[in-house]
mmCIF file with all atom_site columns, C-alpha atoms and ligand atoms in Angstrom:
data_model
loop_
_atom_site.group_PDB
_atom_site.id
_atom_site.type_symbol
_atom_site.label_atom_id
_atom_site.label_alt_id
_atom_site.label_comp_id
_atom_site.label_asym_id
_atom_site.label_entity_id
_atom_site.label_seq_id
_atom_site.pdbx_PDB_ins_code
_atom_site.Cartn_x
_atom_site.Cartn_y
_atom_site.Cartn_z
_atom_site.occupancy
_atom_site.B_iso_or_equiv
_atom_site.pdbx_formal_charge
_atom_site.auth_seq_id
_atom_site.auth_comp_id
_atom_site.auth_asym_id
_atom_site.auth_atom_id
_atom_site.pdbx_PDB_model_num
ATOM   1   C  CA  . MET Z 1 1   ? -23.570 2.753   15.403  1.00 0.00 ? 1   MET Z CA  1
ATOM   2   C  CA  . ASP Z 1 2   ? -23.454 6.338   16.193  1.00 0.00 ? 2   ASP Z CA  1
ATOM   3   C  CA  . ILE Z 1 3   ? -21.081 7.282   13.404  1.00 0.00 ? 3   ILE Z CA  1
ATOM   4   C  CA  . GLU Z 1 4   ? -21.457 11.087  14.162  1.00 0.00 ? 4   GLU Z CA  1
ATOM   5   C  CA  . ARG Z 1 5   ? -20.273 10.255  17.687  1.00 0.00 ? 5   ARG Z CA  1
ATOM   6   C  CA  . ILE Z 1 6   ? -17.093 8.444   16.284  1.00 0.00 ? 6   ILE Z CA  1
ATOM   7   C  CA  . ALA Z 1 7   ? -16.596 11.893  14.056  1.00 0.00 ? 7   ALA Z CA  1
ATOM   8   C  CA  . GLN Z 1 8   ? -16.441 13.597  16.483  1.00 0.00 ? 8   GLN Z CA  1
ATOM   9   C  CA  . GLU Z 1 9   ? -14.089 11.591  18.715  1.00 0.00 ? 9   GLU Z CA  1
ATOM   10  C  CA  . ALA Z 1 10  ? -11.911 11.891  15.343  1.00 0.00 ? 10  ALA Z CA  1
ATOM   11  C  CA  . ARG Z 1 11  ? -11.983 15.509  15.443  1.00 0.00 ? 11  ARG Z CA  1
ATOM   12  C  CA  . GLU Z 1 12  ? -11.082 15.380  19.520  1.00 0.00 ? 12  GLU Z CA  1
ATOM   13  C  CA  . PHE Z 1 13  ? -8.016  13.189  18.504  1.00 0.00 ? 13  PHE Z CA  1
ATOM   14  C  CA  . GLY Z 1 14  ? -6.466  16.134  16.609  1.00 0.00 ? 14  GLY Z CA  1
ATOM   15  C  CA  . PHE Z 1 15  ? -7.634  15.493  13.120  1.00 0.00 ? 15  PHE Z CA  1
ATOM   16  C  CA  . THR Z 1 16  ? -8.663  18.753  11.517  1.00 0.00 ? 16  THR Z CA  1
ATOM   17  C  CA  . LEU Z 1 17  ? -11.863 17.577  9.854   1.00 0.00 ? 17  LEU Z CA  1
ATOM   18  C  CA  . ALA Z 1 18  ? -13.688 14.311  10.336  1.00 0.00 ? 18  ALA Z CA  1
ATOM   19  C  CA  . ALA Z 1 19  ? -16.849 13.332  8.871   1.00 0.00 ? 19  ALA Z CA  1
ATOM   20  C  CA  . PRO Z 1 20  ? -18.982 10.620  8.293   1.00 0.00 ? 20  PRO Z CA  1
ATOM   21  C  CA  . ILE Z 1 21  ? -19.383 9.402   4.597   1.00 0.00 ? 21  ILE Z CA  1
ATOM   22  C  CA  . SER Z 1 22  ? -21.343 7.155   2.659   1.00 0.00 ? 22  SER Z CA  1
ATOM   23  C  CA  . ILE Z 1 23  ? -20.179 3.949   1.434   1.00 0.00 ? 23  ILE Z CA  1
ATOM   24  C  CA  . GLU Z 1 24  ? -22.222 4.224   -1.602  1.00 0.00 ? 24  GLU Z CA  1
ATOM   25  C  CA  . THR Z 1 25  ? -19.777 6.881   -2.879  1.00 0.00 ? 25  THR Z CA  1
ATOM   26  C  CA  . ILE Z 1 26  ? -16.286 4.622   -2.210  1.00 0.00 ? 26  ILE Z CA  1
ATOM   27  C  CA  . ASN Z 1 27  ? -15.974 2.991   -5.429  1.00 0.00 ? 27  ASN Z CA  1
ATOM   28  C  CA  . PRO Z 1 28  ? -12.657 1.533   -6.560  1.00 0.00 ? 28  PRO Z CA  1
ATOM   29  C  CA  . MET Z 1 29  ? -11.516 2.050   -10.120 1.00 0.00 ? 29  MET Z CA  1
ATOM   30  C  CA  . THR Z 1 30  ? -9.071  -0.017  -12.324 1.00 0.00 ? 30  THR Z CA  1
ATOM   31  C  CA  . ALA Z 1 31  ? -7.637  3.520   -13.299 1.00 0.00 ? 31  ALA Z CA  1
ATOM   32  C  CA  . VAL Z 1 32  ? -6.491  4.735   -9.910  1.00 0.00 ? 32  VAL Z CA  1
ATOM   33  C  CA  . ARG Z 1 33  ? -5.013  1.059   -9.406  1.00 0.00 ? 33  ARG Z CA  1
ATOM   34  C  CA  . ASP Z 1 34  ? -3.378  1.387   -12.381 1.00 0.00 ? 34  ASP Z CA  1
ATOM   35  C  CA  . MET Z 1 35  ? -1.679  4.746   -11.194 1.00 0.00 ? 35  MET Z CA  1
ATOM   36  C  CA  . CYS Z 1 36  ? -0.448  2.669   -7.760  1.00 0.00 ? 36  CYS Z CA  1
ATOM   37  C  CA  . SER Z 1 37  ? 1.060   0.060   -10.228 1.00 0.00 ? 37  SER Z CA  1
ATOM   38  C  CA  . VAL Z 1 38  ? 3.368   2.630   -11.417 1.00 0.00 ? 38  VAL Z CA  1
ATOM   39  C  CA  . ASP Z 1 39  ? 5.166   2.447   -8.007  1.00 0.00 ? 39  ASP Z CA  1
ATOM   40  C  CA  . LYS Z 1 40  ? 5.849   5.838   -7.030  1.00 0.00 ? 40  LYS Z CA  1
ATOM   41  C  CA  . CYS Z 1 41  ? 5.837   5.140   -3.178  1.00 0.00 ? 41  CYS Z CA  1
ATOM   42  C  CA  . ARG Z 1 42  ? 7.916   1.798   -3.705  1.00 0.00 ? 42  ARG Z CA  1
ATOM   43  C  CA  . ALA Z 1 43  ? 5.251   -0.149  -1.909  1.00 0.00 ? 43  ALA Z CA  1
ATOM   44  C  CA  . TYR Z 1 44  ? 3.793   -1.884  -4.677  1.00 0.00 ? 44  TYR Z CA  1
ATOM   45  C  CA  . GLY Z 1 45  ? 4.409   -5.491  -4.388  1.00 0.00 ? 45  GLY Z CA  1
ATOM   46  C  CA  . LYS Z 1 46  ? 6.161   -5.045  -1.291  1.00 0.00 ? 46  LYS Z CA  1
ATOM   47  C  CA  . ASN Z 1 47  ? 3.748   -5.052  1.442   1.00 0.00 ? 47  ASN Z CA  1
ATOM   48  C  CA  . TRP Z 1 48  ? 0.783   -7.000  2.347   1.00 0.00 ? 48  TRP Z CA  1
ATOM   49  C  CA  . ALA Z 1 49  ? -1.534  -4.017  2.256   1.00 0.00 ? 49  ALA Z CA  1
ATOM   50  C  CA  . CYS Z 1 50  ? -0.531  -2.813  -0.954  1.00 0.00 ? 50  CYS Z CA  1
ATOM   51  C  CA  . PRO Z 1 51  ? -1.477  -4.591  -4.624  1.00 0.00 ? 51  PRO Z CA  1
ATOM   52  C  CA  . PRO Z 1 52  ? -1.437  -7.186  -5.496  1.00 0.00 ? 52  PRO Z CA  1
ATOM   53  C  CA  . ALA Z 1 53  ? -1.563  -8.789  -1.908  1.00 0.00 ? 53  ALA Z CA  1
ATOM   54  C  CA  . CYS Z 1 54  ? -4.592  -6.853  -0.977  1.00 0.00 ? 54  CYS Z CA  1
ATOM   55  C  CA  . GLY Z 1 55  ? -6.458  -8.315  -4.008  1.00 0.00 ? 55  GLY Z CA  1
ATOM   56  C  CA  . SER Z 1 56  ? -8.036  -7.222  -7.411  1.00 0.00 ? 56  SER Z CA  1
ATOM   57  C  CA  . VAL Z 1 57  ? -9.916  -4.134  -7.755  1.00 0.00 ? 57  VAL Z CA  1
ATOM   58  C  CA  . GLU Z 1 58  ? -12.975 -6.220  -7.662  1.00 0.00 ? 58  GLU Z CA  1
ATOM   59  C  CA  . ASP Z 1 59  ? -11.979 -8.082  -4.336  1.00 0.00 ? 59  ASP Z CA  1
ATOM   60  C  CA  . CYS Z 1 60  ? -11.230 -4.343  -3.014  1.00 0.00 ? 60  CYS Z CA  1
ATOM   61  C  CA  . GLU Z 1 61  ? -14.954 -3.511  -4.229  1.00 0.00 ? 61  GLU Z CA  1
ATOM   62  C  CA  . ARG Z 1 62  ? -16.175 -6.509  -2.287  1.00 0.00 ? 62  ARG Z CA  1
ATOM   63  C  CA  . ASN Z 1 63  ? -14.415 -5.818  0.724   1.00 0.00 ? 63  ASN Z CA  1
ATOM   64  C  CA  . ILE Z 1 64  ? -15.655 -2.251  0.859   1.00 0.00 ? 64  ILE Z CA  1
ATOM   65  C  CA  . LYS Z 1 65  ? -19.419 -3.212  0.416   1.00 0.00 ? 65  LYS Z CA  1
ATOM   66  C  CA  . ARG Z 1 66  ? -19.048 -5.344  3.507   1.00 0.00 ? 66  ARG Z CA  1
ATOM   67  C  CA  . TYR Z 1 67  ? -18.897 -2.244  5.673   1.00 0.00 ? 67  TYR Z CA  1
ATOM   68  C  CA  . SER Z 1 68  ? -22.048 -0.406  6.693   1.00 0.00 ? 68  SER Z CA  1
ATOM   69  C  CA  . ASP Z 1 69  ? -20.736 3.215   7.696   1.00 0.00 ? 69  ASP Z CA  1
ATOM   70  C  CA  . ALA Z 1 70  ? -17.570 5.319   7.444   1.00 0.00 ? 70  ALA Z CA  1
ATOM   71  C  CA  . ILE Z 1 71  ? -15.593 8.148   8.244   1.00 0.00 ? 71  ILE Z CA  1
ATOM   72  C  CA  . ILE Z 1 72  ? -12.985 10.552  6.530   1.00 0.00 ? 72  ILE Z CA  1
ATOM   73  C  CA  . VAL Z 1 73  ? -10.287 12.199  8.422   1.00 0.00 ? 73  VAL Z CA  1
ATOM   74  C  CA  . GLN Z 1 74  ? -8.073  15.008  6.963   1.00 0.00 ? 74  GLN Z CA  1
ATOM   75  C  CA  . THR Z 1 75  ? -5.142  16.804  8.247   1.00 0.00 ? 75  THR Z CA  1
ATOM   76  C  CA  . THR Z 1 76  ? -4.649  20.254  6.683   1.00 0.00 ? 76  THR Z CA  1
ATOM   77  C  CA  . ALA Z 1 77  ? -1.710  22.468  7.396   1.00 0.00 ? 77  ALA Z CA  1
ATOM   78  C  CA  . GLN Z 1 78  ? -0.759  25.936  6.388   1.00 0.00 ? 78  GLN Z CA  1
ATOM   79  C  CA  . LEU Z 1 79  ? 2.431   25.671  4.440   1.00 0.00 ? 79  LEU Z CA  1
ATOM   80  C  CA  . GLU Z 1 80  ? 4.739   29.065  4.793   1.00 0.00 ? 80  GLU Z CA  1
ATOM   81  C  CA  . ASP Z 1 81  ? 5.552   28.795  0.958   1.00 0.00 ? 81  ASP Z CA  1
ATOM   82  C  CA  . ASP Z 1 82  ? 5.650   26.200  -1.598  1.00 0.00 ? 82  ASP Z CA  1
ATOM   83  C  CA  . PHE Z 1 83  ? 8.907   25.142  -0.541  1.00 0.00 ? 83  PHE Z CA  1
ATOM   84  C  CA  . ASP Z 1 84  ? 8.158   24.471  2.944   1.00 0.00 ? 84  ASP Z CA  1
ATOM   85  C  CA  . PHE Z 1 85  ? 9.287   21.007  3.246   1.00 0.00 ? 85  PHE Z CA  1
ATOM   86  C  CA  . GLU Z 1 86  ? 9.530   20.970  7.058   1.00 0.00 ? 86  GLU Z CA  1
ATOM   87  C  CA  . GLY Z 1 87  ? 6.132   21.894  7.215   1.00 0.00 ? 87  GLY Z CA  1
ATOM   88  C  CA  . MET Z 1 88  ? 4.825   19.447  4.825   1.00 0.00 ? 88  MET Z CA  1
ATOM   89  C  CA  . ASP Z 1 89  ? 6.826   16.638  6.822   1.00 0.00 ? 89  ASP Z CA  1
ATOM   90  C  CA  . LYS Z 1 90  ? 5.669   17.905  10.331  1.00 0.00 ? 90  LYS Z CA  1
ATOM   91  C  CA  . ALA Z 1 91  ? 1.987   17.584  8.814   1.00 0.00 ? 91  ALA Z CA  1
ATOM   92  C  CA  . ALA Z 1 92  ? 2.854   13.999  7.377   1.00 0.00 ? 92  ALA Z CA  1
ATOM   93  C  CA  . LYS Z 1 93  ? 4.124   12.816  10.678  1.00 0.00 ? 93  LYS Z CA  1
ATOM   94  C  CA  . MET Z 1 94  ? 1.278   14.250  12.913  1.00 0.00 ? 94  MET Z CA  1
ATOM   95  C  CA  . HIS Z 1 95  ? -1.265  12.535  10.579  1.00 0.00 ? 95  HIS Z CA  1
ATOM   96  C  CA  . GLY Z 1 96  ? 0.151   9.208   10.015  1.00 0.00 ? 96  GLY Z CA  1
ATOM   97  C  CA  . TYR Z 1 97  ? 0.718   9.328   13.916  1.00 0.00 ? 97  TYR Z CA  1
ATOM   98  C  CA  . ASN Z 1 98  ? -3.238  10.325  14.616  1.00 0.00 ? 98  ASN Z CA  1
ATOM   99  C  CA  . PHE Z 1 99  ? -4.299  7.888   11.945  1.00 0.00 ? 99  PHE Z CA  1
ATOM   100 C  CA  . VAL Z 1 100 ? -2.551  4.791   13.503  1.00 0.00 ? 100 VAL Z CA  1
ATOM   101 C  CA  . SER Z 1 101 ? -3.450  6.023   17.077  1.00 0.00 ? 101 SER Z CA  1
ATOM   102 C  CA  . PHE Z 1 102 ? -6.943  6.680   16.259  1.00 0.00 ? 102 PHE Z CA  1
ATOM   103 C  CA  . HIS Z 1 103 ? -7.242  3.109   14.850  1.00 0.00 ? 103 HIS Z CA  1
ATOM   104 C  CA  . ASP Z 1 104 ? -5.763  1.778   17.934  1.00 0.00 ? 104 ASP Z CA  1
ATOM   105 C  CA  . PHE Z 1 105 ? -8.435  3.922   20.070  1.00 0.00 ? 105 PHE Z CA  1
ATOM   106 C  CA  . LEU Z 1 106 ? -11.285 2.604   17.830  1.00 0.00 ? 106 LEU Z CA  1
ATOM   107 C  CA  . ARG Z 1 107 ? -10.445 -0.970  18.334  1.00 0.00 ? 107 ARG Z CA  1
ATOM   108 C  CA  . GLU Z 1 108 ? -10.078 -0.900  21.782  1.00 0.00 ? 108 GLU Z CA  1
ATOM   109 C  CA  . LYS Z 1 109 ? -13.019 1.318   22.635  1.00 0.00 ? 109 LYS Z CA  1
ATOM   110 C  CA  . TYR Z 1 110 ? -15.456 -0.381  20.057  1.00 0.00 ? 110 TYR Z CA  1
ATOM   111 C  CA  . PRO Z 1 111 ? -14.353 -4.211  20.371  1.00 0.00 ? 111 PRO Z CA  1
ATOM   112 C  CA  . GLY Z 1 112 ? -17.711 -5.366  18.390  1.00 0.00 ? 112 GLY Z CA  1
ATOM   113 C  CA  . THR Z 1 113 ? -16.845 -3.547  15.596  1.00 0.00 ? 113 THR Z CA  1
ATOM   114 C  CA  . GLU Z 1 114 ? -14.942 -4.543  12.402  1.00 0.00 ? 114 GLU Z CA  1
ATOM   115 C  CA  . ILE Z 1 115 ? -12.431 -1.696  10.855  1.00 0.00 ? 115 ILE Z CA  1
ATOM   116 C  CA  . LEU Z 1 116 ? -10.905 -1.345  7.496   1.00 0.00 ? 116 LEU Z CA  1
ATOM   117 C  CA  . ALA Z 1 117 ? -8.484  1.437   7.447   1.00 0.00 ? 117 ALA Z CA  1
ATOM   118 C  CA  . LEU Z 1 118 ? -7.784  2.974   4.535   1.00 0.00 ? 118 LEU Z CA  1
ATOM   119 C  CA  . GLY Z 1 119 ? -4.669  5.304   4.540   1.00 0.00 ? 119 GLY Z CA  1
ATOM   120 C  CA  . THR Z 1 120 ? -2.046  6.815   2.497   1.00 0.00 ? 120 THR Z CA  1
ATOM   121 C  CA  . GLY Z 1 121 ? 1.005   4.813   0.942   1.00 0.00 ? 121 GLY Z CA  1
ATOM   122 C  CA  . GLY Z 1 122 ? 1.920   1.669   2.054   1.00 0.00 ? 122 GLY Z CA  1
ATOM   123 C  CA  . CYS Z 1 123 ? 1.104   -0.246  5.769   1.00 0.00 ? 123 CYS Z CA  1
ATOM   124 C  CA  . MET Z 1 124 ? 4.023   1.032   7.744   1.00 0.00 ? 124 MET Z CA  1
ATOM   125 C  CA  . ASN Z 1 125 ? 3.044   -0.580  11.139  1.00 0.00 ? 125 ASN Z CA  1
ATOM   126 C  CA  . CYS Z 1 126 ? 6.446   -2.755  11.310  1.00 0.00 ? 126 CYS Z CA  1
ATOM   127 C  CA  . LYS Z 1 127 ? 9.764   -1.388  10.056  1.00 0.00 ? 127 LYS Z CA  1
ATOM   128 C  CA  . GLU Z 1 128 ? 10.159  -3.742  7.451   1.00 0.00 ? 128 GLU Z CA  1
ATOM   129 C  CA  . CYS Z 1 129 ? 6.858   -5.888  6.354   1.00 0.00 ? 129 CYS Z CA  1
ATOM   130 C  CA  . THR Z 1 130 ? 6.998   -9.616  6.137   1.00 0.00 ? 130 THR Z CA  1
ATOM   131 C  CA  . TYR Z 1 131 ? 5.909   -9.750  2.765   1.00 0.00 ? 131 TYR Z CA  1
ATOM   132 C  CA  . PRO Z 1 132 ? 5.762   -12.388 1.094   1.00 0.00 ? 132 PRO Z CA  1
ATOM   133 C  CA  . ASP Z 1 133 ? 7.880   -14.759 3.224   1.00 0.00 ? 133 ASP Z CA  1
ATOM   134 C  CA  . GLU Z 1 134 ? 5.672   -14.673 6.545   1.00 0.00 ? 134 GLU Z CA  1
ATOM   135 C  CA  . PRO Z 1 135 ? 2.080   -13.752 7.196   1.00 0.00 ? 135 PRO Z CA  1
ATOM   136 C  CA  . CYS Z 1 136 ? 1.232   -10.214 8.343   1.00 0.00 ? 136 CYS Z CA  1
ATOM   137 C  CA  . ARG Z 1 137 ? 2.268   -9.761  12.231  1.00 0.00 ? 137 ARG Z CA  1
ATOM   138 C  CA  . PHE Z 1 138 ? -0.588  -7.652  12.926  1.00 0.00 ? 138 PHE Z CA  1
ATOM   139 C  CA  . PRO Z 1 139 ? -3.463  -7.917  10.726  1.00 0.00 ? 139 PRO Z CA  1
ATOM   140 C  CA  . GLU Z 1 140 ? -5.805  -6.220  12.688  1.00 0.00 ? 140 GLU Z CA  1
ATOM   141 C  CA  . LYS Z 1 141 ? -3.709  -2.904  12.871  1.00 0.00 ? 141 LYS Z CA  1
ATOM   142 C  CA  . MET Z 1 142 ? -3.040  -3.057  8.697   1.00 0.00 ? 142 MET Z CA  1
ATOM   143 C  CA  . VAL Z 1 143 ? -3.584  0.100   7.039   1.00 0.00 ? 143 VAL Z CA  1
ATOM   144 C  CA  . HIS Z 1 144 ? -4.417  -0.310  3.186   1.00 0.00 ? 144 HIS Z CA  1
ATOM   145 C  CA  . PRO Z 1 145 ? -3.605  2.404   0.952   1.00 0.00 ? 145 PRO Z CA  1
ATOM   146 C  CA  . MET Z 1 146 ? -6.930  4.233   -0.434  1.00 0.00 ? 146 MET Z CA  1
ATOM   147 C  CA  . GLU Z 1 147 ? -4.659  4.429   -4.043  1.00 0.00 ? 147 GLU Z CA  1
ATOM   148 C  CA  . GLY Z 1 148 ? -3.997  0.751   -3.845  1.00 0.00 ? 148 GLY Z CA  1
ATOM   149 C  CA  . TYR Z 1 149 ? -7.902  -0.024  -3.209  1.00 0.00 ? 149 TYR Z CA  1
ATOM   150 C  CA  . GLY Z 1 150 ? -8.496  1.885   -6.231  1.00 0.00 ? 150 GLY Z CA  1
ATOM   151 C  CA  . ILE Z 1 151 ? -10.209 4.626   -4.728  1.00 0.00 ? 151 ILE Z CA  1
ATOM   152 C  CA  . MET Z 1 152 ? -9.725  8.148   -6.089  1.00 0.00 ? 152 MET Z CA  1
ATOM   153 C  CA  . ILE Z 1 153 ? -9.944  10.353  -2.869  1.00 0.00 ? 153 ILE Z CA  1
ATOM   154 C  CA  . SER Z 1 154 ? -10.685 13.775  -4.347  1.00 0.00 ? 154 SER Z CA  1
ATOM   155 C  CA  . ASP Z 1 155 ? -14.020 12.110  -6.088  1.00 0.00 ? 155 ASP Z CA  1
ATOM   156 C  CA  . VAL Z 1 156 ? -14.867 10.372  -2.720  1.00 0.00 ? 156 VAL Z CA  1
ATOM   157 C  CA  . CYS Z 1 157 ? -14.634 13.884  -1.066  1.00 0.00 ? 157 CYS Z CA  1
ATOM   158 C  CA  . LYS Z 1 158 ? -16.742 15.488  -3.675  1.00 0.00 ? 158 LYS Z CA  1
ATOM   159 C  CA  . ARG Z 1 159 ? -19.430 13.245  -3.610  1.00 0.00 ? 159 ARG Z CA  1
ATOM   160 C  CA  . ASN Z 1 160 ? -19.822 13.805  0.138   1.00 0.00 ? 160 ASN Z CA  1
ATOM   161 C  CA  . GLY Z 1 161 ? -19.658 17.586  -0.035  1.00 0.00 ? 161 GLY Z CA  1
ATOM   162 C  CA  . ILE Z 1 162 ? -15.910 17.369  1.951   1.00 0.00 ? 162 ILE Z CA  1
ATOM   163 C  CA  . PRO Z 1 163 ? -12.964 19.797  0.675   1.00 0.00 ? 163 PRO Z CA  1
ATOM   164 C  CA  . TYR Z 1 164 ? -10.449 18.177  -0.972  1.00 0.00 ? 164 TYR Z CA  1
ATOM   165 C  CA  . ASN Z 1 165 ? -8.151  21.110  -1.354  1.00 0.00 ? 165 ASN Z CA  1
ATOM   166 C  CA  . HIS Z 1 166 ? -8.477  23.743  1.448   1.00 0.00 ? 166 HIS Z CA  1
ATOM   167 C  CA  . GLY Z 1 167 ? -6.597  26.610  -0.566  1.00 0.00 ? 167 GLY Z CA  1
ATOM   168 C  CA  . ARG Z 1 168 ? -3.838  28.102  -1.666  1.00 0.00 ? 168 ARG Z CA  1
ATOM   169 C  CA  . GLY Z 1 169 ? -0.710  27.425  0.786   1.00 0.00 ? 169 GLY Z CA  1
ATOM   170 C  CA  . THR Z 1 170 ? -2.483  24.245  2.176   1.00 0.00 ? 170 THR Z CA  1
ATOM   171 C  CA  . LEU Z 1 171 ? -1.630  20.705  2.507   1.00 0.00 ? 171 LEU Z CA  1
ATOM   172 C  CA  . THR Z 1 172 ? -4.081  18.507  3.601   1.00 0.00 ? 172 THR Z CA  1
ATOM   173 C  CA  . TYR Z 1 173 ? -3.648  14.223  4.160   1.00 0.00 ? 173 TYR Z CA  1
ATOM   174 C  CA  . ILE Z 1 174 ? -6.491  12.315  3.974   1.00 0.00 ? 174 ILE Z CA  1
ATOM   175 C  CA  . GLY Z 1 175 ? -7.690  8.685   5.352   1.00 0.00 ? 175 GLY Z CA  1
ATOM   176 C  CA  . CYS Z 1 176 ? -10.911 6.777   5.959   1.00 0.00 ? 176 CYS Z CA  1
ATOM   177 C  CA  . TYR Z 1 177 ? -12.195 4.217   8.354   1.00 0.00 ? 177 TYR Z CA  1
ATOM   178 C  CA  . LEU Z 1 178 ? -14.911 1.675   7.457   1.00 0.00 ? 178 LEU Z CA  1
ATOM   179 C  CA  . LEU Z 1 179 ? -16.773 0.308   10.223  1.00 0.00 ? 179 LEU Z CA  1
ATOM   180 C  CA  . LYS Z 1 180 ? -19.456 -2.655  10.874  1.00 0.00 ? 180 LYS Z CA  1
ATOM   181 C  CA  . GLU Z 1 181 ? -20.486 -4.238  13.635  1.00 0.00 ? 181 GLU Z CA  1
ATOM   182 C  CA  . ARG Z 1 182 ? -19.273 -7.766  13.964  1.00 0.00 ? 182 ARG Z CA  1
ATOM   183 C  CA  . GLU Z 1 183 ? -21.414 -10.667 13.304  1.00 0.00 ? 183 GLU Z CA  1
ATOM   184 C  CA  . THR Z 1 184 ? -21.961 -13.117 15.937  1.00 0.00 ? 184 THR Z CA  1
ATOM   185 C  CA  . ASN Z 1 185 ? -22.828 -16.691 16.155  1.00 0.00 ? 185 ASN Z CA  1
ATOM   186 C  CA  . LEU Z 1 186 ? -25.246 -17.062 18.919  1.00 0.00 ? 186 LEU Z CA  1
HETATM 187 S  S1  . SF4 R 2 .   ? 1.307   -4.930  9.884   1.00 0.00 ? 201 SF4 R S1  1
HETATM 188 FE FE1 . SF4 R 2 .   ? 3.546   -5.037  9.417   1.00 0.00 ? 201 SF4 R FE1 1
HETATM 189 S  S2  . SF4 R 2 .   ? 3.618   -7.149  8.304   1.00 0.00 ? 201 SF4 R S2  1
HETATM 190 FE FE2 . SF4 R 2 .   ? 1.131   -6.465  8.261   1.00 0.00 ? 201 SF4 R FE2 1
HETATM 191 S  S3  . SF4 R 2 .   ? 1.187   -5.238  6.422   1.00 0.00 ? 201 SF4 R S3  1
HETATM 192 FE FE3 . SF4 R 2 .   ? 1.644   -3.967  7.978   1.00 0.00 ? 201 SF4 R FE3 1
HETATM 193 S  S4  . SF4 R 2 .   ? 3.758   -3.686  7.718   1.00 0.00 ? 201 SF4 R S4  1
HETATM 194 FE FE4 . SF4 R 2 .   ? 3.285   -5.577  6.995   1.00 0.00 ? 201 SF4 R FE4 1
#
């Protein structure tokens, strides 16, 4: 898999930073899952992509280790000041749009590749998640939250030599795509 080329494609898509990272540096932690369970984002227990539906921290770790390659993507905005809520909202929307669009692009361009999309907050592909009454409508499009998976995002950035904070007055949204070649039963 040409992971450098995929990172380049992510940059061309509009992310301000995209780079390969090591799967070995993505280690779910119970302490991060515990922070997620405080339910500040109001998605805990309300979405197939979030805990408890996404499995235990151990289940998430096992799932991550199934993948061979990964890239991290960031969208950094320069804010006018600490109260630039319009700028924050614009950056969040741009990152969310690019994250979903690039996930679609990867699935279409690399049909022989399995992809695990790890983003921010619960999966927002549907206006209302079907959890828990019906199965997920679009399992191939599902986006799991990094925090729900127990991943300390700042730690992953640090271990890969990638900036987490781009300086005073900036705001950065972050996600990852994990990839592996599909197994074929020939
Ligand atoms: S794709 Fe839709 S049904 Fe599936 S987890 Fe996301 S929001 Fe829920």
